[in-house]
Amino acid sequence: MRSGPNFLRGFMMAHLTDLTVHRGSVLHFLGDPGSAIEPAAGSHEYFEDGALAIADGKVVTAGPASDVLARYPREDRVVDHGRKLLLPGFIDTHIHYPQTDVIASGGRGLLDWLRDYTFPMEQRFGDIAHARPVADFFLDELLRNGTTTALVFCTVHPQSAEAFFESARQRRLRMIAGKVLMDRHCPDYLQDTAATGEAQTRELIGKWHGRERLLYALTPRFAATSTTEQLASVGRMAREFPDVFIQTHAAENLEEVQWIRDVFPDARSYMDVYDRHGLLRERAVYAHCIHIDGSDRERMAHTGAAAAFCPSSNLYLGSGLFDIEAADAAGLRFSIATDIGGGNNFSLLRTMGDAYKVAQLSGKLLPPLRAFYLATAGAARVLRLEDRIGSFRPGTEADFIVLDPDATPLLARRCEQARTLSEKLLVLLALADDRAVAQTWILGRLQHTRA
Ligand code: GUN
Ligand code: ZN
């Protein structure tokens, strides 16, 4: 057995030869800064002249540049990003890859939009030759926008999930995805059955869940498109695979909520339909949750289920305003998500800007520090992946982005005038988009550089 100082020296050498220090302004979150204008103490670390040390694809440390460079003084391994901002990669907790080509489709509201645009487009993913290039485009677009992890809907076709996981694997991304389950109230060409849906899901879990950085999510589309038999099947799998995720939609649109009342007359509420089947639990993320009540929020908080706030989609489809204050009052965890293609922008910067505006419409403030938390460490917490992604804590996976405050003349001009970190972040969420993402690094390796 190898032991003692020799073994240790070997380990240290191997460790150090792979070490790179990135110098720039460094920001990450250790907790929720909360809704007060001045953030809670200890919620974040900001090193204006900072450095991030990375080895073997993992974060070694983040701190003031002088400290980190003194510890790791090898000049050839320093990447100097000037006054650019280093942040953990964004995490999008609700997005549909097959809806990339649905973005900017019209319609009067959710149900028309699904029938007229979304379902016909999703039909095409039965052909893996169609799915593959869309998955490639989608993942490259995420990287261009600084998103390094996402919780992703595929279509009802298992091959749509195969294509997605394979593209994500090739890019070494931490991605969570699942095949849609949908056995009623949808076109025949998109229907599975409780039995085929379960069999296909089990096969995909066996093949992809926990393979490299990939994870699986049980994906009933929403309560309206699953029979109680199918919801019961999802509940069984949710119990059998506690570390598999659950993703679905809930209470997005008033017409949809009425439909759920008609289809499930015995349920107390929309969320109760899911609750009855054991689908409220940790690692379960419910998109929208706009038209829910205090009991639903408390039940979600109690069970560890979380909400994905999708402001751009909610504005585009006219669905309503997510109630941040009510979520906080109930202790309900939530994050910010794009919901492509109801949402029409891949950028979580733009989405944070919309979240800020939705809060304003409700007479509330979304402090910019909190918005950045909700798109990074807060999203990792919603996914229960905070020990792996979302911050620069030592040992986490080194997925990070380099934001350029000089990306456009206006951005440069307004950032120059920002006196505090909060002011700078507000300028970024109001004005920045993919043009500000200079680089995206995955496991310590450069994966995207802005043209
Ligand atoms: N509800 C059921 N399916 C969908 C979908 O694809 N997008 C959105 N935004 N809501 C849904
Ligand atoms: Zn959605």
Short mmCIF file of C-alpha atoms and ligand atoms in Angstrom, two decimals:
data_model
loop_
_atom_site.label_atom_id
_atom_site.label_comp_id
_atom_site.label_asym_id
_atom_site.label_seq_id
_atom_site.Cartn_x
_atom_site.Cartn_y
_atom_site.Cartn_z
CA MET A 1 0.00 0.00 0.00
CA ARG A 2 1.25 3.51 -0.78
CA SER A 3 1.40 5.64 2.35
CA GLY A 4 3.30 8.40 4.08
CA PRO A 5 5.04 11.47 2.71
CA ASN A 6 5.92 10.04 -0.73
CA PHE A 7 2.34 9.30 -1.62
CA LEU A 8 1.31 12.72 -0.33
CA ARG A 9 4.00 14.47 -2.36
CA GLY A 10 2.85 12.65 -5.48
CA PHE A 11 -0.71 13.76 -4.88
CA MET A 12 0.29 17.38 -4.25
CA MET A 13 2.39 17.49 -7.44
CA ALA A 14 -0.40 16.09 -9.57
CA HIS A 15 -2.78 18.52 -7.95
CA LEU A 16 -0.56 21.54 -8.56
CA THR A 17 0.34 20.79 -12.16
CA ASP A 18 -3.34 21.09 -13.07
CA LEU A 19 -3.96 24.27 -11.12
CA THR A 20 -5.13 27.46 -12.87
CA VAL A 21 -5.83 30.81 -11.25
CA HIS A 22 -8.44 33.09 -12.86
CA ARG A 23 -8.10 36.71 -11.85
CA GLY A 24 -10.99 39.21 -12.08
CA SER A 25 -13.90 40.43 -9.97
CA VAL A 26 -15.31 37.35 -8.24
CA LEU A 27 -18.86 37.02 -6.91
CA HIS A 28 -20.72 34.04 -5.51
CA PHE A 29 -23.46 33.31 -2.99
CA LEU A 30 -23.37 31.32 0.24
CA GLY A 31 -27.01 31.90 1.17
CA ASP A 32 -30.17 33.81 0.23
CA PRO A 33 -29.54 37.57 0.39
CA GLY A 34 -33.30 37.95 1.05
CA SER A 35 -35.69 40.67 0.04
CA ALA A 36 -34.19 43.55 2.02
CA ILE A 37 -32.24 46.10 0.01
CA GLU A 38 -29.18 45.48 2.16
CA PRO A 39 -28.42 41.76 1.92
CA ALA A 40 -28.21 39.42 4.89
CA ALA A 41 -24.71 39.20 6.33
CA GLY A 42 -22.69 36.30 4.99
CA SER A 43 -24.99 35.69 2.03
CA HIS A 44 -22.31 36.34 -0.55
CA GLU A 45 -18.59 36.89 -1.16
CA TYR A 46 -17.38 39.60 -3.50
CA PHE A 47 -13.72 40.18 -4.27
CA GLU A 48 -13.41 43.17 -6.58
CA ASP A 49 -9.81 42.27 -7.33
CA GLY A 50 -10.30 38.59 -6.80
CA ALA A 51 -9.11 35.21 -7.98
CA LEU A 52 -10.52 31.76 -8.43
CA ALA A 53 -8.19 28.76 -8.23
CA ILE A 54 -9.24 25.59 -10.06
CA ALA A 55 -7.71 22.15 -10.22
CA ASP A 56 -8.98 18.92 -11.77
CA GLY A 57 -12.20 20.62 -12.84
CA LYS A 58 -13.08 21.62 -9.26
CA VAL A 59 -12.89 24.86 -7.32
CA VAL A 60 -9.92 24.99 -4.94
CA THR A 61 -10.56 28.43 -3.52
CA ALA A 62 -11.96 31.89 -4.25
CA GLY A 63 -10.63 35.00 -2.52
CA PRO A 64 -8.76 38.29 -2.81
CA ALA A 65 -6.26 38.13 -5.70
CA SER A 66 -3.34 38.95 -3.41
CA ASP A 67 -4.09 35.97 -1.13
CA VAL A 68 -4.76 33.43 -3.88
CA LEU A 69 -1.76 34.50 -5.98
CA ALA A 70 0.50 34.34 -2.92
CA ARG A 71 -0.61 30.76 -2.33
CA TYR A 72 -0.25 29.73 -5.98
CA PRO A 73 2.46 32.00 -7.37
CA ARG A 74 3.09 30.34 -10.76
CA GLU A 75 2.53 33.20 -13.21
CA ASP A 76 2.12 30.95 -16.28
CA ARG A 77 -1.04 29.49 -14.82
CA VAL A 78 -2.85 32.79 -14.28
CA VAL A 79 -5.64 33.84 -16.64
CA ASP A 80 -6.21 37.57 -16.23
CA HIS A 81 -9.80 38.63 -16.96
CA GLY A 82 -9.18 42.31 -16.14
CA ARG A 83 -12.26 43.97 -14.68
CA LYS A 84 -14.65 41.29 -15.89
CA LEU A 85 -16.92 39.53 -13.40
CA LEU A 86 -16.46 35.82 -12.63
CA LEU A 87 -19.70 34.16 -11.53
CA PRO A 88 -20.81 30.53 -11.14
CA GLY A 89 -22.61 29.43 -14.32
CA PHE A 90 -26.32 30.20 -14.42
CA ILE A 91 -28.78 27.40 -13.64
CA ASP A 92 -32.09 27.35 -15.54
CA THR A 93 -34.62 25.30 -13.56
CA HIS A 94 -37.34 25.13 -16.22
CA ILE A 95 -36.84 24.96 -19.97
CA HIS A 96 -38.02 22.90 -22.99
CA TYR A 97 -35.35 22.08 -25.56
CA PRO A 98 -37.87 20.99 -28.27
CA GLN A 99 -39.47 24.44 -28.05
CA THR A 100 -36.40 26.22 -29.38
CA ASP A 101 -38.29 26.73 -32.64
CA VAL A 102 -41.54 27.68 -30.88
CA ILE A 103 -40.00 30.84 -29.44
CA ALA A 104 -41.92 33.94 -30.52
CA SER A 105 -45.07 32.07 -31.60
CA GLY A 106 -48.26 33.99 -30.92
CA GLY A 107 -51.55 32.76 -29.48
CA ARG A 108 -53.88 34.25 -26.94
CA GLY A 109 -52.80 32.19 -23.98
CA LEU A 110 -51.28 28.94 -22.80
CA LEU A 111 -53.84 26.43 -24.10
CA ASP A 112 -54.10 27.90 -27.63
CA TRP A 113 -50.37 28.23 -27.79
CA LEU A 114 -49.90 24.57 -26.85
CA ARG A 115 -52.46 23.36 -29.40
CA ASP A 116 -51.48 25.58 -32.32
CA TYR A 117 -47.70 25.78 -32.08
CA THR A 118 -46.13 23.62 -29.38
CA PHE A 119 -47.71 20.23 -29.96
CA PRO A 120 -47.21 20.29 -33.76
CA MET A 121 -43.54 21.24 -33.26
CA GLU A 122 -43.01 18.52 -30.64
CA GLN A 123 -44.31 15.89 -33.08
CA ARG A 124 -41.11 16.29 -35.09
CA PHE A 125 -38.98 14.91 -32.24
CA GLY A 126 -40.15 11.39 -32.99
CA ASP A 127 -37.36 11.52 -35.54
CA ILE A 128 -33.96 11.45 -33.83
CA ALA A 129 -32.42 12.99 -36.95
CA HIS A 130 -34.51 16.08 -36.18
CA ALA A 131 -33.89 15.97 -32.41
CA ARG A 132 -30.08 15.77 -32.51
CA PRO A 133 -29.27 19.07 -34.24
CA VAL A 134 -31.90 20.88 -32.15
CA ALA A 135 -30.31 19.51 -28.95
CA ASP A 136 -26.88 20.63 -30.19
CA PHE A 137 -28.14 24.10 -31.05
CA PHE A 138 -30.01 24.39 -27.74
CA LEU A 139 -26.99 23.45 -25.61
CA ASP A 140 -24.69 25.77 -27.52
CA GLU A 141 -27.22 28.55 -27.03
CA LEU A 142 -27.30 27.86 -23.28
CA LEU A 143 -23.51 28.11 -23.18
CA ARG A 144 -23.55 31.36 -25.19
CA ASN A 145 -25.89 32.74 -22.56
CA GLY A 146 -23.82 31.53 -19.61
CA THR A 147 -26.19 28.75 -18.53
CA THR A 148 -24.24 25.68 -17.48
CA THR A 149 -26.97 23.51 -15.90
CA ALA A 150 -30.67 23.20 -16.72
CA LEU A 151 -33.71 21.12 -15.81
CA VAL A 152 -35.03 20.27 -19.25
CA PHE A 153 -38.23 18.92 -20.80
CA CYS A 154 -37.78 16.66 -23.83
CA THR A 155 -40.88 15.42 -25.74
CA VAL A 156 -42.95 12.28 -25.24
CA HIS A 157 -40.56 10.41 -27.55
CA PRO A 158 -37.77 8.53 -25.71
CA GLN A 159 -35.46 9.27 -28.65
CA SER A 160 -35.80 13.00 -27.90
CA ALA A 161 -34.27 12.31 -24.47
CA GLU A 162 -31.57 10.08 -26.01
CA ALA A 163 -30.56 12.87 -28.37
CA PHE A 164 -30.49 15.42 -25.56
CA PHE A 165 -28.45 13.36 -23.10
CA GLU A 166 -25.93 12.43 -25.79
CA SER A 167 -25.39 16.10 -26.77
CA ALA A 168 -25.02 17.10 -23.11
CA ARG A 169 -22.56 14.25 -22.50
CA GLN A 170 -20.39 15.37 -25.40
CA ARG A 171 -20.17 18.84 -23.85
CA ARG A 172 -19.46 17.44 -20.34
CA LEU A 173 -22.45 19.36 -18.93
CA ARG A 174 -24.37 18.77 -15.74
CA MET A 175 -27.89 18.49 -17.14
CA ILE A 176 -31.15 17.08 -15.83
CA ALA A 177 -33.82 15.99 -18.31
CA GLY A 178 -36.70 13.64 -18.93
CA LYS A 179 -39.09 12.27 -21.50
CA VAL A 180 -42.57 13.81 -21.23
CA LEU A 181 -45.37 11.60 -19.88
CA MET A 182 -48.73 12.39 -21.44
CA ASP A 183 -51.50 9.80 -21.86
CA ARG A 184 -54.63 11.91 -22.49
CA HIS A 185 -56.01 15.28 -23.62
CA CYS A 186 -53.40 15.77 -26.29
CA PRO A 187 -53.06 14.86 -29.98
CA ASP A 188 -52.79 11.12 -30.68
CA TYR A 189 -49.37 11.63 -32.20
CA LEU A 190 -48.01 12.76 -28.79
CA GLN A 191 -49.69 10.24 -26.53
CA ASP A 192 -48.07 7.46 -24.53
CA THR A 193 -49.87 5.21 -22.04
CA ALA A 194 -49.26 4.74 -18.33
CA ALA A 195 -47.54 1.43 -19.13
CA THR A 196 -45.40 2.51 -22.10
CA GLY A 197 -44.51 5.80 -20.42
CA GLU A 198 -43.32 3.97 -17.32
CA ALA A 199 -41.37 1.34 -19.26
CA GLN A 200 -39.61 3.99 -21.38
CA THR A 201 -38.87 6.13 -18.31
CA ARG A 202 -37.36 3.19 -16.43
CA GLU A 203 -35.13 2.40 -19.38
CA LEU A 204 -33.94 6.01 -19.64
CA ILE A 205 -33.25 6.19 -15.89
CA GLY A 206 -31.20 3.00 -16.12
CA LYS A 207 -29.19 4.33 -19.03
CA TRP A 208 -28.69 7.99 -18.11
CA HIS A 209 -29.34 8.81 -14.44
CA GLY A 210 -25.99 9.32 -12.75
CA ARG A 211 -24.03 8.65 -15.94
CA GLU A 212 -21.14 11.14 -15.93
CA ARG A 213 -22.83 14.46 -15.02
CA LEU A 214 -26.33 13.60 -16.25
CA LEU A 215 -29.42 13.17 -14.10
CA TYR A 216 -32.99 12.11 -14.86
CA ALA A 217 -36.30 13.88 -14.17
CA LEU A 218 -39.75 12.23 -14.14
CA THR A 219 -41.67 14.54 -16.47
CA PRO A 220 -45.49 14.41 -16.44
CA ARG A 221 -46.34 17.40 -18.65
CA PHE A 222 -49.09 18.71 -16.33
CA ALA A 223 -52.01 17.22 -14.45
CA ALA A 224 -54.43 17.73 -17.36
CA THR A 225 -52.54 15.46 -19.73
CA SER A 226 -52.09 12.47 -17.41
CA THR A 227 -54.72 9.98 -16.24
CA THR A 228 -54.78 9.11 -12.54
CA GLU A 229 -53.24 5.81 -13.63
CA GLN A 230 -50.27 7.64 -15.10
CA LEU A 231 -49.92 9.97 -12.09
CA ALA A 232 -49.94 6.90 -9.85
CA SER A 233 -47.20 5.38 -11.99
CA VAL A 234 -45.11 8.56 -11.58
CA GLY A 235 -45.71 8.41 -7.82
CA ARG A 236 -44.44 4.82 -7.71
CA MET A 237 -41.29 5.71 -9.62
CA ALA A 238 -40.81 8.83 -7.45
CA ARG A 239 -40.77 6.60 -4.35
CA GLU A 240 -38.58 3.95 -5.93
CA PHE A 241 -36.00 6.49 -7.18
CA PRO A 242 -35.79 9.21 -4.49
CA ASP A 243 -32.75 10.86 -6.06
CA VAL A 244 -34.43 11.17 -9.46
CA PHE A 245 -36.00 14.60 -10.06
CA ILE A 246 -39.62 15.49 -10.84
CA GLN A 247 -40.54 18.36 -13.16
CA THR A 248 -43.95 19.52 -14.29
CA HIS A 249 -46.20 22.58 -14.64
CA ALA A 250 -48.73 23.90 -12.15
CA ALA A 251 -51.28 26.71 -11.91
CA GLU A 252 -49.89 28.81 -14.72
CA ASN A 253 -53.09 30.09 -16.35
CA LEU A 254 -56.65 30.63 -15.08
CA GLU A 255 -58.27 28.67 -17.92
CA GLU A 256 -55.90 25.79 -17.19
CA VAL A 257 -56.73 25.93 -13.45
CA GLN A 258 -60.47 25.68 -14.26
CA TRP A 259 -59.75 22.73 -16.54
CA ILE A 260 -57.97 20.94 -13.68
CA ARG A 261 -61.01 21.59 -11.44
CA ASP A 262 -63.23 19.96 -14.07
CA VAL A 263 -60.95 16.98 -14.62
CA PHE A 264 -60.20 16.36 -10.93
CA PRO A 265 -63.40 17.48 -9.13
CA ASP A 266 -62.40 15.75 -5.87
CA ALA A 267 -59.06 17.50 -5.47
CA ARG A 268 -58.85 20.45 -3.08
CA SER A 269 -56.61 22.34 -5.48
CA TYR A 270 -54.32 21.93 -8.48
CA MET A 271 -51.31 21.17 -6.23
CA ASP A 272 -53.43 18.65 -4.34
CA VAL A 273 -53.67 16.52 -7.50
CA TYR A 274 -49.90 16.12 -7.41
CA ASP A 275 -49.80 15.78 -3.63
CA ARG A 276 -52.24 12.86 -3.66
CA HIS A 277 -49.82 10.94 -5.84
CA GLY A 278 -46.77 11.63 -3.67
CA LEU A 279 -45.27 14.06 -6.16
CA LEU A 280 -44.57 16.85 -3.68
CA ARG A 281 -41.13 16.08 -2.38
CA GLU A 282 -37.51 17.21 -2.51
CA ARG A 283 -36.09 17.43 -6.05
CA ALA A 284 -39.57 18.22 -7.43
CA VAL A 285 -39.74 21.49 -9.36
CA TYR A 286 -43.11 22.98 -10.31
CA ALA A 287 -43.06 25.58 -13.07
CA HIS A 288 -45.14 28.74 -12.57
CA CYS A 289 -47.25 28.24 -9.37
CA ILE A 290 -48.99 31.56 -9.98
CA HIS A 291 -52.61 30.74 -9.13
CA ILE A 292 -52.07 28.79 -5.91
CA ASP A 293 -53.07 29.55 -2.34
CA GLY A 294 -51.36 29.70 1.04
CA SER A 295 -52.15 26.05 1.86
CA ASP A 296 -50.53 24.93 -1.41
CA ARG A 297 -47.43 27.01 -0.71
CA GLU A 298 -47.14 25.68 2.83
CA ARG A 299 -47.60 22.12 1.67
CA MET A 300 -44.89 22.60 -0.97
CA ALA A 301 -42.55 24.16 1.60
CA HIS A 302 -43.25 21.37 4.09
CA THR A 303 -42.54 18.60 1.58
CA GLY A 304 -39.44 20.28 0.12
CA ALA A 305 -40.95 20.81 -3.35
CA ALA A 306 -39.91 24.01 -5.14
CA ALA A 307 -41.31 26.49 -7.67
CA ALA A 308 -39.68 27.79 -10.85
CA PHE A 309 -40.60 31.44 -11.39
CA CYS A 310 -40.67 32.04 -15.17
CA PRO A 311 -41.29 35.79 -15.54
CA SER A 312 -40.59 36.16 -19.28
CA SER A 313 -42.94 33.31 -20.16
CA ASN A 314 -45.60 34.54 -17.74
CA LEU A 315 -45.52 37.98 -19.37
CA TYR A 316 -45.37 36.66 -22.94
CA LEU A 317 -48.31 34.25 -22.49
CA GLY A 318 -50.16 36.70 -20.22
CA SER A 319 -50.35 34.06 -17.48
CA GLY A 320 -50.06 36.24 -14.36
CA LEU A 321 -47.61 37.45 -11.74
CA PHE A 322 -45.69 35.06 -9.47
CA ASP A 323 -46.06 36.18 -5.84
CA ILE A 324 -42.54 36.36 -4.39
CA GLU A 325 -43.72 37.72 -1.06
CA ALA A 326 -46.24 34.93 -0.54
CA ALA A 327 -43.60 32.33 -1.45
CA ASP A 328 -41.23 33.84 1.13
CA ALA A 329 -43.96 33.99 3.77
CA ALA A 330 -44.62 30.26 3.34
CA GLY A 331 -40.93 29.35 3.19
CA LEU A 332 -41.38 28.04 -0.35
CA ARG A 333 -38.10 27.67 -2.24
CA PHE A 334 -38.04 29.08 -5.72
CA SER A 335 -35.65 29.94 -8.51
CA ILE A 336 -35.78 31.91 -11.77
CA ALA A 337 -36.19 30.09 -15.09
CA THR A 338 -36.63 30.96 -18.77
CA ASP A 339 -39.34 28.45 -19.80
CA ILE A 340 -38.22 28.49 -23.43
CA GLY A 341 -40.36 28.51 -25.64
CA GLY A 342 -43.15 30.19 -23.60
CA GLY A 343 -40.28 32.42 -22.57
CA ASN A 344 -38.55 33.95 -25.54
CA ASN A 345 -34.98 34.46 -24.43
CA PHE A 346 -32.27 32.02 -23.38
CA SER A 347 -30.59 34.66 -21.24
CA LEU A 348 -31.05 34.39 -17.49
CA LEU A 349 -29.79 37.98 -17.33
CA ARG A 350 -32.77 39.09 -19.40
CA THR A 351 -35.01 36.79 -17.35
CA MET A 352 -33.77 38.38 -14.10
CA GLY A 353 -34.63 41.74 -15.64
CA ASP A 354 -38.18 40.50 -16.27
CA ALA A 355 -38.36 39.09 -12.72
CA TYR A 356 -37.44 42.52 -11.40
CA LYS A 357 -40.26 44.07 -13.46
CA VAL A 358 -42.81 41.46 -12.33
CA ALA A 359 -41.89 42.29 -8.72
CA GLN A 360 -42.35 46.00 -9.48
CA LEU A 361 -45.81 45.33 -10.93
CA SER A 362 -46.70 43.67 -7.62
CA GLY A 363 -45.40 46.66 -5.69
CA LYS A 364 -42.39 44.68 -4.44
CA LEU A 365 -38.66 44.91 -4.85
CA LEU A 366 -36.45 42.11 -6.12
CA PRO A 367 -32.99 43.23 -4.99
CA PRO A 368 -30.41 42.57 -7.73
CA LEU A 369 -28.20 40.52 -5.40
CA ARG A 370 -31.14 38.22 -4.78
CA ALA A 371 -31.88 37.92 -8.50
CA PHE A 372 -28.30 36.73 -9.13
CA TYR A 373 -28.59 34.33 -6.17
CA LEU A 374 -31.84 32.87 -7.58
CA ALA A 375 -30.12 32.13 -10.91
CA THR A 376 -27.04 30.49 -9.32
CA ALA A 377 -26.74 29.16 -5.75
CA GLY A 378 -30.50 29.51 -5.11
CA ALA A 379 -31.27 27.37 -8.14
CA ALA A 380 -28.69 24.79 -7.00
CA ARG A 381 -30.46 24.72 -3.63
CA VAL A 382 -33.85 24.18 -5.31
CA LEU A 383 -32.27 21.20 -7.10
CA ARG A 384 -30.48 19.99 -3.93
CA LEU A 385 -27.23 20.15 -5.89
CA GLU A 386 -25.58 22.91 -3.84
CA ASP A 387 -22.69 20.64 -2.86
CA ARG A 388 -21.81 20.28 -6.57
CA ILE A 389 -22.76 23.45 -8.47
CA GLY A 390 -23.92 27.05 -8.11
CA SER A 391 -21.13 28.58 -6.02
CA PHE A 392 -17.35 28.76 -5.65
CA ARG A 393 -17.24 26.72 -2.44
CA PRO A 394 -14.11 24.53 -2.43
CA GLY A 395 -14.72 21.16 -4.06
CA THR A 396 -17.65 22.25 -6.24
CA GLU A 397 -17.56 21.68 -9.99
CA ALA A 398 -15.83 24.53 -11.81
CA ASP A 399 -18.58 25.68 -14.18
CA PHE A 400 -18.27 29.46 -14.34
CA ILE A 401 -18.82 32.44 -16.59
CA VAL A 402 -16.97 35.64 -17.37
CA LEU A 403 -19.28 38.65 -17.67
CA ASP A 404 -18.03 41.69 -19.55
CA PRO A 405 -19.27 45.00 -18.10
CA ASP A 406 -17.95 46.74 -21.24
CA ALA A 407 -19.90 44.54 -23.69
CA THR A 408 -21.90 47.44 -25.14
CA PRO A 409 -21.30 51.19 -25.03
CA LEU A 410 -24.34 51.75 -22.83
CA LEU A 411 -23.43 48.93 -20.44
CA ALA A 412 -19.90 50.28 -20.11
CA ARG A 413 -21.18 53.79 -19.49
CA ARG A 414 -23.70 52.76 -16.83
CA CYS A 415 -21.38 50.23 -15.11
CA GLU A 416 -18.72 52.91 -14.88
CA GLN A 417 -21.10 55.05 -12.84
CA ALA A 418 -22.24 52.23 -10.50
CA ARG A 419 -20.86 52.88 -7.02
CA THR A 420 -21.84 49.67 -5.25
CA LEU A 421 -22.06 46.00 -6.16
CA SER A 422 -25.88 46.19 -6.01
CA GLU A 423 -25.90 49.09 -8.44
CA LYS A 424 -23.61 47.23 -10.81
CA LEU A 425 -25.78 44.09 -10.71
CA LEU A 426 -28.90 46.16 -11.34
CA VAL A 427 -27.27 47.65 -14.43
CA LEU A 428 -26.34 44.14 -15.60
CA LEU A 429 -29.82 42.68 -15.13
CA ALA A 430 -31.45 45.69 -16.79
CA LEU A 431 -29.09 45.97 -19.77
CA ALA A 432 -27.04 42.80 -20.26
CA ASP A 433 -27.74 39.68 -22.32
CA ASP A 434 -25.68 37.13 -24.27
CA ARG A 435 -23.43 39.93 -25.53
CA ALA A 436 -22.07 40.28 -21.99
CA VAL A 437 -21.11 36.60 -21.67
CA ALA A 438 -17.47 36.74 -22.76
CA GLN A 439 -16.65 33.15 -21.82
CA THR A 440 -18.24 30.03 -20.37
CA TRP A 441 -16.02 27.46 -18.63
CA ILE A 442 -17.09 23.88 -17.94
CA LEU A 443 -15.20 21.82 -15.34
CA GLY A 444 -12.37 24.32 -15.59
CA ARG A 445 -12.14 24.10 -19.38
CA LEU A 446 -13.09 26.88 -21.81
CA GLN A 447 -16.24 25.78 -23.64
CA HIS A 448 -17.52 29.02 -25.17
CA THR A 449 -15.87 32.27 -26.21
CA ARG A 450 -17.92 35.20 -27.47
CA ALA A 451 -17.21 35.86 -31.14
N1 GUN B 1 -48.21 23.53 -19.52
C1 GUN B 1 -48.25 22.31 -20.11
N2 GUN B 1 -47.31 22.23 -21.07
C2 GUN B 1 -46.67 23.41 -21.10
C3 GUN B 1 -45.60 23.91 -21.88
O1 GUN B 1 -45.04 23.27 -22.76
N3 GUN B 1 -45.21 25.19 -21.61
C4 GUN B 1 -45.79 25.94 -20.64
N4 GUN B 1 -45.36 27.17 -20.42
N5 GUN B 1 -46.80 25.47 -19.90
C5 GUN B 1 -47.24 24.22 -20.12
ZN ZN B 2 -42.74 24.94 -19.34
#
